[in-house]
Amino acid sequence: GVGAALMGAVDEDDARRIIARAEELLMQRTRPRVFGIQALVGEFYGRMDREKPKYIPWGIRALDEKLTCEPGDLVILGADSSVGKTALALKFAWHMASRGYCVGFFSLETRSSKLCNRLVSQRARVSSDAIKAGRYEDSDYKAVLEMGSGAGKLKLDIIEASGFTADEIRAVTVAGQYQVIF
């Protein structure tokens, strides 16, 4: 297997070649799966009497009621610049992680420390101006400590991914076993 080949690598270049080959194997497409409509409708009948589908929660009731998202779905969040897309995505990521999902947040342009600042501001309710200026009240320390103790239970990773290709993001997603990625 790949693990044995890596252990037998003679140098860094050899290891890189082995990893590149493993990534190629991960990226290979399987042949298309084709389903007849009769079989699909039959499966639908079987699902009708089972429990209701469970969707990934957004953390905003109006969205949870209208925007159903299942594992494997692609959702694109778009808007003008500086209107809060990243803040909203961070809110979603935190909420999904707090519901037990393993979440990877790929940042293509913002440093992880800056995203952390935004999360702390959101979750601990510490003013972003106080964070930017480095001026904290005693209550801020307490709020951050409480938020941090809860954060330790979450599986939420921020990945600095500037310049990553789609294949690299996929490889990191597979390696991290992320159920949801942003």
Tab-separated table of C-alpha atoms in Angstrom:
chain	number	residue	atom	x	y	z
A	1	GLY	CA	0.000	0.000	0.000
A	2	VAL	CA	0.851	3.666	-0.017
A	3	GLY	CA	1.940	3.643	3.646
A	4	ALA	CA	4.458	0.876	3.022
A	5	ALA	CA	5.746	2.620	-0.094
A	6	LEU	CA	6.216	5.861	1.862
A	7	MET	CA	8.101	4.061	4.600
A	8	GLY	CA	10.407	2.660	1.937
A	9	ALA	CA	10.992	6.036	0.266
A	10	VAL	CA	14.688	6.696	-0.161
A	11	ASP	CA	14.448	10.499	-0.113
A	12	GLU	CA	12.014	13.401	-0.118
A	13	ASP	CA	11.632	13.389	-3.917
A	14	ASP	CA	10.774	9.684	-3.842
A	15	ALA	CA	8.165	10.353	-1.132
A	16	ARG	CA	6.675	13.199	-3.189
A	17	ARG	CA	6.346	10.885	-6.215
A	18	ILE	CA	4.581	8.271	-4.084
A	19	ILE	CA	2.198	10.874	-2.649
A	20	ALA	CA	1.513	12.298	-6.121
A	21	ARG	CA	0.624	8.809	-7.391
A	22	ALA	CA	-1.669	8.244	-4.384
A	23	GLU	CA	-3.418	11.550	-5.099
A	24	GLU	CA	-3.876	10.506	-8.734
A	25	LEU	CA	-5.518	7.292	-7.588
A	26	LEU	CA	-7.821	9.255	-5.271
A	27	MET	CA	-8.815	11.607	-8.071
A	28	GLN	CA	-9.646	8.972	-10.685
A	29	ARG	CA	-13.279	9.000	-11.628
A	30	THR	CA	-15.316	5.890	-11.295
A	31	ARG	CA	-17.576	4.944	-14.137
A	32	PRO	CA	-20.950	6.695	-14.092
A	33	ARG	CA	-23.740	5.147	-12.083
A	34	VAL	CA	-26.938	4.907	-14.114
A	35	PHE	CA	-30.337	4.382	-12.486
A	36	GLY	CA	-33.607	3.556	-14.214
A	37	ILE	CA	-36.576	5.675	-13.218
A	38	GLN	CA	-38.598	2.598	-12.193
A	39	ALA	CA	-35.950	1.601	-9.642
A	40	LEU	CA	-35.669	5.164	-8.355
A	41	VAL	CA	-39.430	5.506	-7.876
A	42	GLY	CA	-39.466	2.120	-6.127
A	43	GLU	CA	-36.777	3.340	-3.727
A	44	PHE	CA	-38.791	6.518	-3.192
A	45	TYR	CA	-41.839	4.467	-2.149
A	46	GLY	CA	-39.673	2.646	0.378
A	47	ARG	CA	-38.371	5.916	1.797
A	48	MET	CA	-41.862	7.408	2.170
A	49	ASP	CA	-42.645	5.395	5.299
A	50	ARG	CA	-39.270	5.769	6.969
A	51	GLU	CA	-38.148	8.634	9.164
A	52	LYS	CA	-37.954	12.098	7.673
A	53	PRO	CA	-34.695	13.066	5.976
A	54	LYS	CA	-32.100	14.830	8.139
A	55	TYR	CA	-30.519	17.890	6.646
A	56	ILE	CA	-27.388	19.732	7.681
A	57	PRO	CA	-28.498	22.673	9.867
A	58	TRP	CA	-27.512	26.234	8.987
A	59	GLY	CA	-28.241	27.690	12.421
A	60	ILE	CA	-30.735	30.210	11.089
A	61	ARG	CA	-34.308	28.952	11.358
A	62	ALA	CA	-35.550	30.543	8.121
A	63	LEU	CA	-32.704	28.884	6.203
A	64	ASP	CA	-33.144	25.563	7.998
A	65	GLU	CA	-36.806	25.554	6.912
A	66	LYS	CA	-36.207	26.515	3.269
A	67	LEU	CA	-32.654	25.525	2.267
A	68	THR	CA	-32.247	21.796	2.661
A	69	CYS	CA	-28.682	20.595	2.364
A	70	GLU	CA	-27.543	16.987	2.434
A	71	PRO	CA	-24.016	15.552	2.407
A	72	GLY	CA	-22.656	15.849	-1.125
A	73	ASP	CA	-24.609	19.000	-1.991
A	74	LEU	CA	-22.853	22.070	-3.357
A	75	VAL	CA	-24.043	25.439	-2.106
A	76	ILE	CA	-22.501	28.641	-3.428
A	77	LEU	CA	-22.731	31.801	-1.344
A	78	GLY	CA	-22.381	34.893	-3.498
A	79	ALA	CA	-22.742	38.619	-2.946
A	80	ASP	CA	-20.895	41.891	-3.428
A	81	SER	CA	-17.607	42.360	-1.619
A	82	SER	CA	-17.590	43.409	2.046
A	83	VAL	CA	-21.214	42.512	2.764
A	84	GLY	CA	-20.503	39.679	5.210
A	85	LYS	CA	-20.118	36.465	3.176
A	86	THR	CA	-17.112	35.314	5.210
A	87	ALA	CA	-18.798	36.218	8.507
A	88	LEU	CA	-21.899	34.278	7.486
A	89	ALA	CA	-19.835	31.286	6.308
A	90	LEU	CA	-17.947	31.278	9.631
A	91	LYS	CA	-21.276	31.313	11.492
A	92	PHE	CA	-22.474	28.350	9.428
A	93	ALA	CA	-19.193	26.472	9.934
A	94	TRP	CA	-19.263	26.957	13.718
A	95	HIS	CA	-22.910	25.924	13.932
A	96	MET	CA	-22.384	22.770	11.863
A	97	ALA	CA	-19.308	21.835	13.894
A	98	SER	CA	-21.304	22.378	17.103
A	99	ARG	CA	-23.838	19.868	15.751
A	100	GLY	CA	-21.138	17.204	15.460
A	101	TYR	CA	-20.055	17.623	11.848
A	102	CYS	CA	-16.361	17.564	10.979
A	103	VAL	CA	-15.877	20.917	9.218
A	104	GLY	CA	-13.000	22.238	7.137
A	105	PHE	CA	-12.932	25.955	6.342
A	106	PHE	CA	-10.625	26.619	3.385
A	107	SER	CA	-9.502	30.222	3.351
A	108	LEU	CA	-8.354	31.282	-0.084
A	109	GLU	CA	-7.491	34.841	0.884
A	110	THR	CA	-7.666	35.505	4.627
A	111	ARG	CA	-5.061	34.454	7.211
A	112	SER	CA	-6.207	31.947	9.814
A	113	SER	CA	-5.456	34.400	12.641
A	114	LYS	CA	-7.764	36.992	11.090
A	115	LEU	CA	-10.529	34.402	10.711
A	116	CYS	CA	-9.995	33.421	14.338
A	117	ASN	CA	-10.372	37.085	15.327
A	118	ARG	CA	-13.696	37.162	13.484
A	119	LEU	CA	-14.869	33.954	15.167
A	120	VAL	CA	-13.904	35.254	18.605
A	121	SER	CA	-15.756	38.494	17.914
A	122	GLN	CA	-18.851	36.562	16.782
A	123	ARG	CA	-18.914	33.800	19.333
A	124	ALA	CA	-17.596	35.585	22.444
A	125	ARG	CA	-19.293	38.847	21.535
A	126	VAL	CA	-16.081	40.803	21.828
A	127	SER	CA	-16.014	43.980	19.792
A	128	SER	CA	-14.029	43.613	16.585
A	129	ASP	CA	-12.696	47.131	17.219
A	130	ALA	CA	-11.350	45.990	20.615
A	131	ILE	CA	-9.691	43.003	18.945
A	132	LYS	CA	-8.151	45.161	16.191
A	133	ALA	CA	-6.825	47.652	18.766
A	134	GLY	CA	-5.768	44.990	21.288
A	135	ARG	CA	-7.761	46.721	24.047
A	136	TYR	CA	-9.733	44.240	26.091
A	137	GLU	CA	-12.008	44.648	29.079
A	138	ASP	CA	-11.961	42.104	31.923
A	139	SER	CA	-15.314	40.830	30.661
A	140	ASP	CA	-13.723	40.160	27.254
A	141	TYR	CA	-11.165	37.789	28.786
A	142	LYS	CA	-13.918	35.895	30.557
A	143	ALA	CA	-16.059	35.689	27.401
A	144	VAL	CA	-13.109	34.441	25.313
A	145	LEU	CA	-12.231	31.855	27.960
A	146	GLU	CA	-15.809	30.520	27.958
A	147	MET	CA	-15.923	30.469	24.158
A	148	GLY	CA	-12.535	28.755	23.989
A	149	SER	CA	-13.562	25.960	26.315
A	150	GLY	CA	-16.488	25.171	24.021
A	151	ALA	CA	-14.305	25.443	20.924
A	152	GLY	CA	-12.116	22.611	22.195
A	153	LYS	CA	-14.994	20.208	21.664
A	154	LEU	CA	-15.525	21.144	18.015
A	155	LYS	CA	-13.968	19.585	14.950
A	156	LEU	CA	-13.525	22.802	12.987
A	157	ASP	CA	-10.290	23.349	11.091
A	158	ILE	CA	-9.250	26.472	9.228
A	159	ILE	CA	-6.988	25.684	6.295
A	160	GLU	CA	-4.963	28.450	4.664
A	161	ALA	CA	-5.423	27.440	1.037
A	162	SER	CA	-4.323	30.384	-1.075
A	163	GLY	CA	-3.354	29.056	-4.492
A	164	PHE	CA	-4.758	25.560	-3.886
A	165	THR	CA	-6.238	23.730	-6.843
A	166	ALA	CA	-9.573	21.931	-6.615
A	167	ASP	CA	-7.673	18.627	-6.523
A	168	GLU	CA	-5.554	19.844	-3.593
A	169	ILE	CA	-8.655	20.941	-1.700
A	170	ARG	CA	-10.217	17.544	-2.394
A	171	ALA	CA	-7.082	15.738	-1.169
A	172	VAL	CA	-7.024	17.752	2.077
A	173	THR	CA	-10.764	17.154	2.504
A	174	VAL	CA	-10.342	13.406	2.114
A	175	ALA	CA	-7.310	13.335	4.424
A	176	GLY	CA	-9.112	15.432	7.064
A	177	GLN	CA	-12.295	13.380	6.713
A	178	TYR	CA	-14.344	16.574	6.549
A	179	GLN	CA	-18.096	16.128	6.236
A	180	VAL	CA	-18.687	19.780	5.404
A	181	ILE	CA	-16.279	22.205	3.778
A	182	PHE	CA	-16.364	25.936	3.198
